[in-house]
Amino acid sequence: MRRMAPENWYSVRRLEDDVTYICEPHIKEFYRCNIWHVRGRDADMLVDSGMGVVSLREWVPLVSERPLTAVASHTHFDHIGCHHEFECRAVHAAEADLLAHPTRANTLADPYVADEIFDALPPEPYCSKCYAVKAAPATRILHDGDVIDLGDRHFEVIHTPGHSPGGIALFEKASGILFSGDILYDGPLIEDTYHSHAGDYTASMKRLLDYPVRIVHGGHFPSFDGERYRQLIRDWLDGKEGA
């Protein structure tokens, strides 16, 4: 399989609301984490940081232009790979130990990371069998109801266990933007990891349904509007009730 040069590893696209979408296009879609950069008046926020196989700070200058907090929606390998590159790192209390002490097993790199998840490999010396997330101890521990303050923008931390114990979503009431992580996106949801919990997943979905969301930027797959958001949640809940 061919290898990509580091300058070609990331794709960056500016969206509305001072949100920028960053992704690793050579990872197959199902495994490809959406990385979100949010510009605020006084500081910026990064929601997730990809696999960490190519430096985000070195090859995406946007993320190092201003003070920034790197938030982990949860601690699976595809979401926290570059967190160690940032001075300010935030994660929910339930997964703080994972961020500080990642292993191939507890980040799900084992069994998922293999050459087959790529359309083109990262630059040398990348090796799928050798891949590991680097430790990135949190500088801020998040709890439900906390606020990430960017000066003129305020994101409420919503604890959304189910996919993983410390999963969170981030909601900006003023704009109706929700960064949903992996609890909800417009694609096949993962509900059977080693630390998933069916009851928590249902409770999180029911809670999310009450938020007046306008647009969702999820952990995977394309963004979608509030109408699709409510449809996805209702369909998921209906499926569980009918099972």
Short mmCIF file of C-alpha atoms in Angstrom, two decimals:
data_model
loop_
_atom_site.label_atom_id
_atom_site.label_comp_id
_atom_site.label_asym_id
_atom_site.label_seq_id
_atom_site.Cartn_x
_atom_site.Cartn_y
_atom_site.Cartn_z
CA MET A 1 0.00 0.00 0.00
CA ARG A 2 1.32 3.47 -0.86
CA ARG A 3 2.31 5.92 1.86
CA MET A 4 1.21 9.54 2.01
CA ALA A 5 3.50 12.49 2.63
CA PRO A 6 2.71 14.23 5.93
CA GLU A 7 1.65 17.43 4.18
CA ASN A 8 -1.08 15.46 2.43
CA TRP A 9 -2.36 13.60 5.47
CA TYR A 10 -4.99 16.08 6.70
CA SER A 11 -7.92 17.75 4.99
CA VAL A 12 -9.24 21.07 6.34
CA ARG A 13 -12.55 22.74 5.51
CA ARG A 14 -13.98 25.90 7.03
CA LEU A 15 -17.68 25.71 7.90
CA GLU A 16 -20.18 28.23 9.25
CA ASP A 17 -20.16 29.48 12.86
CA ASP A 18 -16.34 29.68 13.01
CA VAL A 19 -16.15 25.89 13.00
CA THR A 20 -13.46 24.12 10.96
CA TYR A 21 -13.63 20.45 9.99
CA ILE A 22 -10.33 18.57 10.02
CA CYS A 23 -10.05 14.95 8.97
CA GLU A 24 -7.63 12.23 7.92
CA PRO A 25 -9.06 11.34 4.49
CA HIS A 26 -6.82 8.33 3.92
CA ILE A 27 -8.46 6.48 6.81
CA LYS A 28 -11.57 4.60 5.72
CA GLU A 29 -14.76 6.43 6.66
CA PHE A 30 -15.99 4.08 9.38
CA TYR A 31 -12.72 4.49 11.32
CA ARG A 32 -12.08 8.14 10.47
CA CYS A 33 -12.63 10.52 13.37
CA ASN A 34 -14.00 14.00 12.73
CA ILE A 35 -11.76 16.64 14.32
CA TRP A 36 -13.47 19.95 15.08
CA HIS A 37 -11.79 23.31 15.61
CA VAL A 38 -13.89 26.11 17.10
CA ARG A 39 -12.74 29.73 17.08
CA GLY A 40 -13.65 31.89 20.06
CA ARG A 41 -12.89 35.48 20.98
CA ASP A 42 -10.39 34.69 23.73
CA ALA A 43 -9.42 31.09 22.97
CA ASP A 44 -10.13 28.18 20.66
CA MET A 45 -11.35 24.64 21.24
CA LEU A 46 -10.40 21.39 19.56
CA VAL A 47 -12.87 18.54 19.83
CA ASP A 48 -10.88 15.29 19.40
CA SER A 49 -7.52 15.00 17.67
CA GLY A 50 -7.48 11.98 15.36
CA MET A 51 -5.20 8.94 15.35
CA GLY A 52 -1.96 10.78 16.01
CA VAL A 53 -0.08 9.15 13.14
CA VAL A 54 0.93 12.57 11.75
CA SER A 55 1.46 15.67 13.89
CA LEU A 56 -1.62 17.87 13.95
CA ARG A 57 0.25 20.90 15.29
CA GLU A 58 2.95 20.67 12.63
CA TRP A 59 0.73 20.11 9.58
CA VAL A 60 -2.46 22.01 10.48
CA PRO A 61 -1.24 25.47 11.53
CA LEU A 62 -4.77 26.55 12.53
CA VAL A 63 -4.57 24.55 15.76
CA SER A 64 -1.51 26.37 17.07
CA GLU A 65 -2.40 29.97 16.15
CA ARG A 66 -4.06 30.83 19.48
CA PRO A 67 -4.58 29.47 23.01
CA LEU A 68 -6.51 26.22 22.67
CA THR A 69 -8.10 23.52 24.80
CA ALA A 70 -8.07 20.03 23.31
CA VAL A 71 -11.23 18.28 24.49
CA ALA A 72 -11.64 14.52 24.27
CA SER A 73 -15.20 13.47 23.48
CA HIS A 74 -13.97 10.08 24.78
CA THR A 75 -10.70 8.17 24.80
CA HIS A 76 -10.77 5.70 21.91
CA PHE A 77 -7.63 5.70 19.75
CA ASP A 78 -9.13 7.51 16.79
CA HIS A 79 -10.12 10.51 18.94
CA ILE A 80 -7.10 11.24 21.17
CA GLY A 81 -4.01 10.44 19.10
CA CYS A 82 -2.67 14.01 19.04
CA HIS A 83 -3.86 15.16 22.46
CA HIS A 84 -0.31 14.92 23.80
CA GLU A 85 0.66 17.79 21.46
CA PHE A 86 -1.48 20.31 23.35
CA GLU A 87 -0.74 22.00 26.64
CA CYS A 88 -4.39 22.20 27.75
CA ARG A 89 -6.26 18.89 27.65
CA ALA A 90 -9.78 18.21 28.95
CA VAL A 91 -11.62 14.91 29.45
CA HIS A 92 -14.52 13.64 31.53
CA ALA A 93 -13.56 12.30 34.96
CA ALA A 94 -14.69 8.77 34.06
CA GLU A 95 -11.97 8.47 31.39
CA ALA A 96 -9.20 10.62 32.83
CA ASP A 97 -7.18 7.54 33.76
CA LEU A 98 -7.41 6.23 30.20
CA LEU A 99 -6.11 9.50 28.76
CA ALA A 100 -3.20 9.39 31.19
CA HIS A 101 -2.47 5.68 30.76
CA PRO A 102 -3.53 4.58 27.27
CA THR A 103 -2.89 1.05 26.03
CA ARG A 104 -3.71 -0.68 22.77
CA ALA A 105 -6.51 -2.53 24.55
CA ASN A 106 -8.16 0.25 26.55
CA THR A 107 -8.16 2.69 23.60
CA LEU A 108 -9.51 -0.02 21.21
CA ALA A 109 -6.41 0.20 19.01
CA ASP A 110 -6.46 -3.54 19.54
CA PRO A 111 -8.30 -4.99 17.60
CA TYR A 112 -9.15 -2.16 15.18
CA VAL A 113 -5.81 -0.71 14.07
CA ALA A 114 -4.51 -2.61 11.05
CA ASP A 115 -3.35 -1.64 7.57
CA GLU A 116 -6.83 -2.48 6.30
CA ILE A 117 -8.39 0.61 7.92
CA PHE A 118 -6.36 2.83 5.55
CA ASP A 119 -6.72 3.64 1.86
CA ALA A 120 -3.11 4.89 2.02
CA LEU A 121 -0.68 4.45 4.88
CA PRO A 122 0.77 7.24 7.02
CA PRO A 123 4.37 8.22 6.30
CA GLU A 124 7.23 6.12 7.63
CA PRO A 125 8.02 4.96 10.24
CA TYR A 126 4.32 4.25 10.90
CA CYS A 127 3.59 0.57 11.65
CA SER A 128 0.07 -0.68 12.45
CA LYS A 129 1.34 -3.43 14.77
CA CYS A 130 3.47 -0.90 16.64
CA TYR A 131 0.82 1.84 16.84
CA ALA A 132 0.03 3.19 20.30
CA VAL A 133 -1.59 6.33 21.66
CA LYS A 134 0.76 8.53 23.68
CA ALA A 135 -0.11 9.45 27.25
CA ALA A 136 -1.71 12.90 27.61
CA PRO A 137 -2.76 13.47 31.24
CA ALA A 138 -5.65 15.90 31.51
CA THR A 139 -5.07 19.42 32.75
CA ARG A 140 -8.82 19.83 33.27
CA ILE A 141 -11.25 17.18 34.48
CA LEU A 142 -14.77 17.66 33.14
CA HIS A 143 -18.10 16.86 34.77
CA ASP A 144 -21.66 17.08 33.57
CA GLY A 145 -22.83 20.69 33.44
CA ASP A 146 -19.36 22.23 33.23
CA VAL A 147 -18.84 24.99 30.68
CA ILE A 148 -15.98 25.43 28.26
CA ASP A 149 -15.67 29.21 27.96
CA LEU A 150 -14.06 30.70 24.85
CA GLY A 151 -14.91 34.28 25.84
CA ASP A 152 -17.85 34.93 23.56
CA ARG A 153 -18.84 31.29 23.22
CA HIS A 154 -19.89 28.84 25.89
CA PHE A 155 -20.21 25.09 25.48
CA GLU A 156 -22.09 23.02 28.03
CA VAL A 157 -20.58 19.63 28.84
CA ILE A 158 -23.24 16.91 28.60
CA HIS A 159 -22.13 13.59 30.05
CA THR A 160 -23.31 10.93 27.58
CA PRO A 161 -22.20 7.50 28.82
CA GLY A 162 -23.15 4.45 26.80
CA HIS A 163 -20.62 4.19 24.01
CA SER A 164 -18.00 4.64 26.70
CA PRO A 165 -18.17 5.65 30.40
CA GLY A 166 -16.80 9.17 29.98
CA GLY A 167 -18.32 10.13 26.67
CA ILE A 168 -19.44 13.74 26.40
CA ALA A 169 -21.28 16.01 24.01
CA LEU A 170 -20.78 19.78 23.87
CA PHE A 171 -23.76 22.10 23.33
CA GLU A 172 -23.69 25.80 22.49
CA LYS A 173 -27.13 27.13 23.37
CA ALA A 174 -26.71 30.43 21.51
CA SER A 175 -26.09 28.74 18.15
CA GLY A 176 -27.75 25.36 18.64
CA ILE A 177 -24.50 23.56 17.76
CA LEU A 178 -23.91 20.12 19.26
CA PHE A 179 -20.62 18.27 19.08
CA SER A 180 -21.92 14.78 19.80
CA GLY A 181 -18.82 12.58 19.86
CA ASP A 182 -19.63 8.92 19.31
CA ILE A 183 -22.91 8.69 21.21
CA LEU A 184 -24.71 9.81 18.03
CA TYR A 185 -23.75 10.31 14.40
CA ASP A 186 -25.40 9.56 11.07
CA GLY A 187 -23.95 6.08 10.60
CA PRO A 188 -23.74 2.70 12.36
CA LEU A 189 -23.35 3.32 16.08
CA ILE A 190 -20.98 1.22 18.19
CA GLU A 191 -22.71 -0.10 21.29
CA ASP A 192 -20.62 -3.17 22.13
CA THR A 193 -17.16 -2.03 23.18
CA TYR A 194 -15.64 -3.52 26.33
CA HIS A 195 -16.91 -0.58 28.39
CA SER A 196 -20.17 0.22 26.61
CA HIS A 197 -23.36 0.08 28.69
CA ALA A 198 -26.81 -0.46 27.16
CA GLY A 199 -28.79 1.20 29.95
CA ASP A 200 -26.56 4.26 29.97
CA TYR A 201 -26.81 4.51 26.19
CA THR A 202 -30.61 4.63 26.33
CA ALA A 203 -30.59 7.21 29.12
CA SER A 204 -28.14 9.40 27.19
CA MET A 205 -30.26 9.25 24.03
CA LYS A 206 -33.42 10.19 25.92
CA ARG A 207 -31.64 13.12 27.52
CA LEU A 208 -30.21 14.39 24.24
CA LEU A 209 -33.67 14.42 22.67
CA ASP A 210 -34.61 17.36 24.92
CA TYR A 211 -31.91 19.70 23.60
CA PRO A 212 -32.93 22.32 20.99
CA VAL A 213 -30.20 21.31 18.56
CA ARG A 214 -29.87 23.10 15.19
CA ILE A 215 -26.84 21.31 13.76
CA VAL A 216 -24.80 18.29 14.84
CA HIS A 217 -21.11 17.76 14.27
CA GLY A 218 -20.54 14.13 15.23
CA GLY A 219 -17.51 11.99 15.89
CA HIS A 220 -17.85 10.28 12.50
CA PHE A 221 -19.65 10.75 9.18
CA PRO A 222 -21.16 14.01 7.83
CA SER A 223 -22.86 16.69 9.92
CA PHE A 224 -26.66 16.95 9.94
CA ASP A 225 -29.47 19.25 11.02
CA GLY A 226 -31.74 19.25 14.04
CA GLU A 227 -34.58 17.49 12.27
CA ARG A 228 -32.32 14.58 11.32
CA TYR A 229 -30.93 14.60 14.87
CA ARG A 230 -34.33 14.08 16.42
CA GLN A 231 -35.25 11.46 13.82
CA LEU A 232 -32.08 9.46 14.47
CA ILE A 233 -32.65 9.46 18.22
CA ARG A 234 -36.33 8.53 17.97
CA ASP A 235 -35.58 5.75 15.48
CA TRP A 236 -32.85 4.39 17.76
CA LEU A 237 -35.10 4.49 20.82
CA ASP A 238 -37.98 2.90 18.90
CA GLY A 239 -35.65 0.13 17.81
CA LYS A 240 -34.67 -0.59 21.39
CA GLU A 241 -38.27 -0.64 22.59
CA GLY A 242 -39.23 -3.00 19.78
CA ALA A 243 -36.33 -5.37 20.35
#
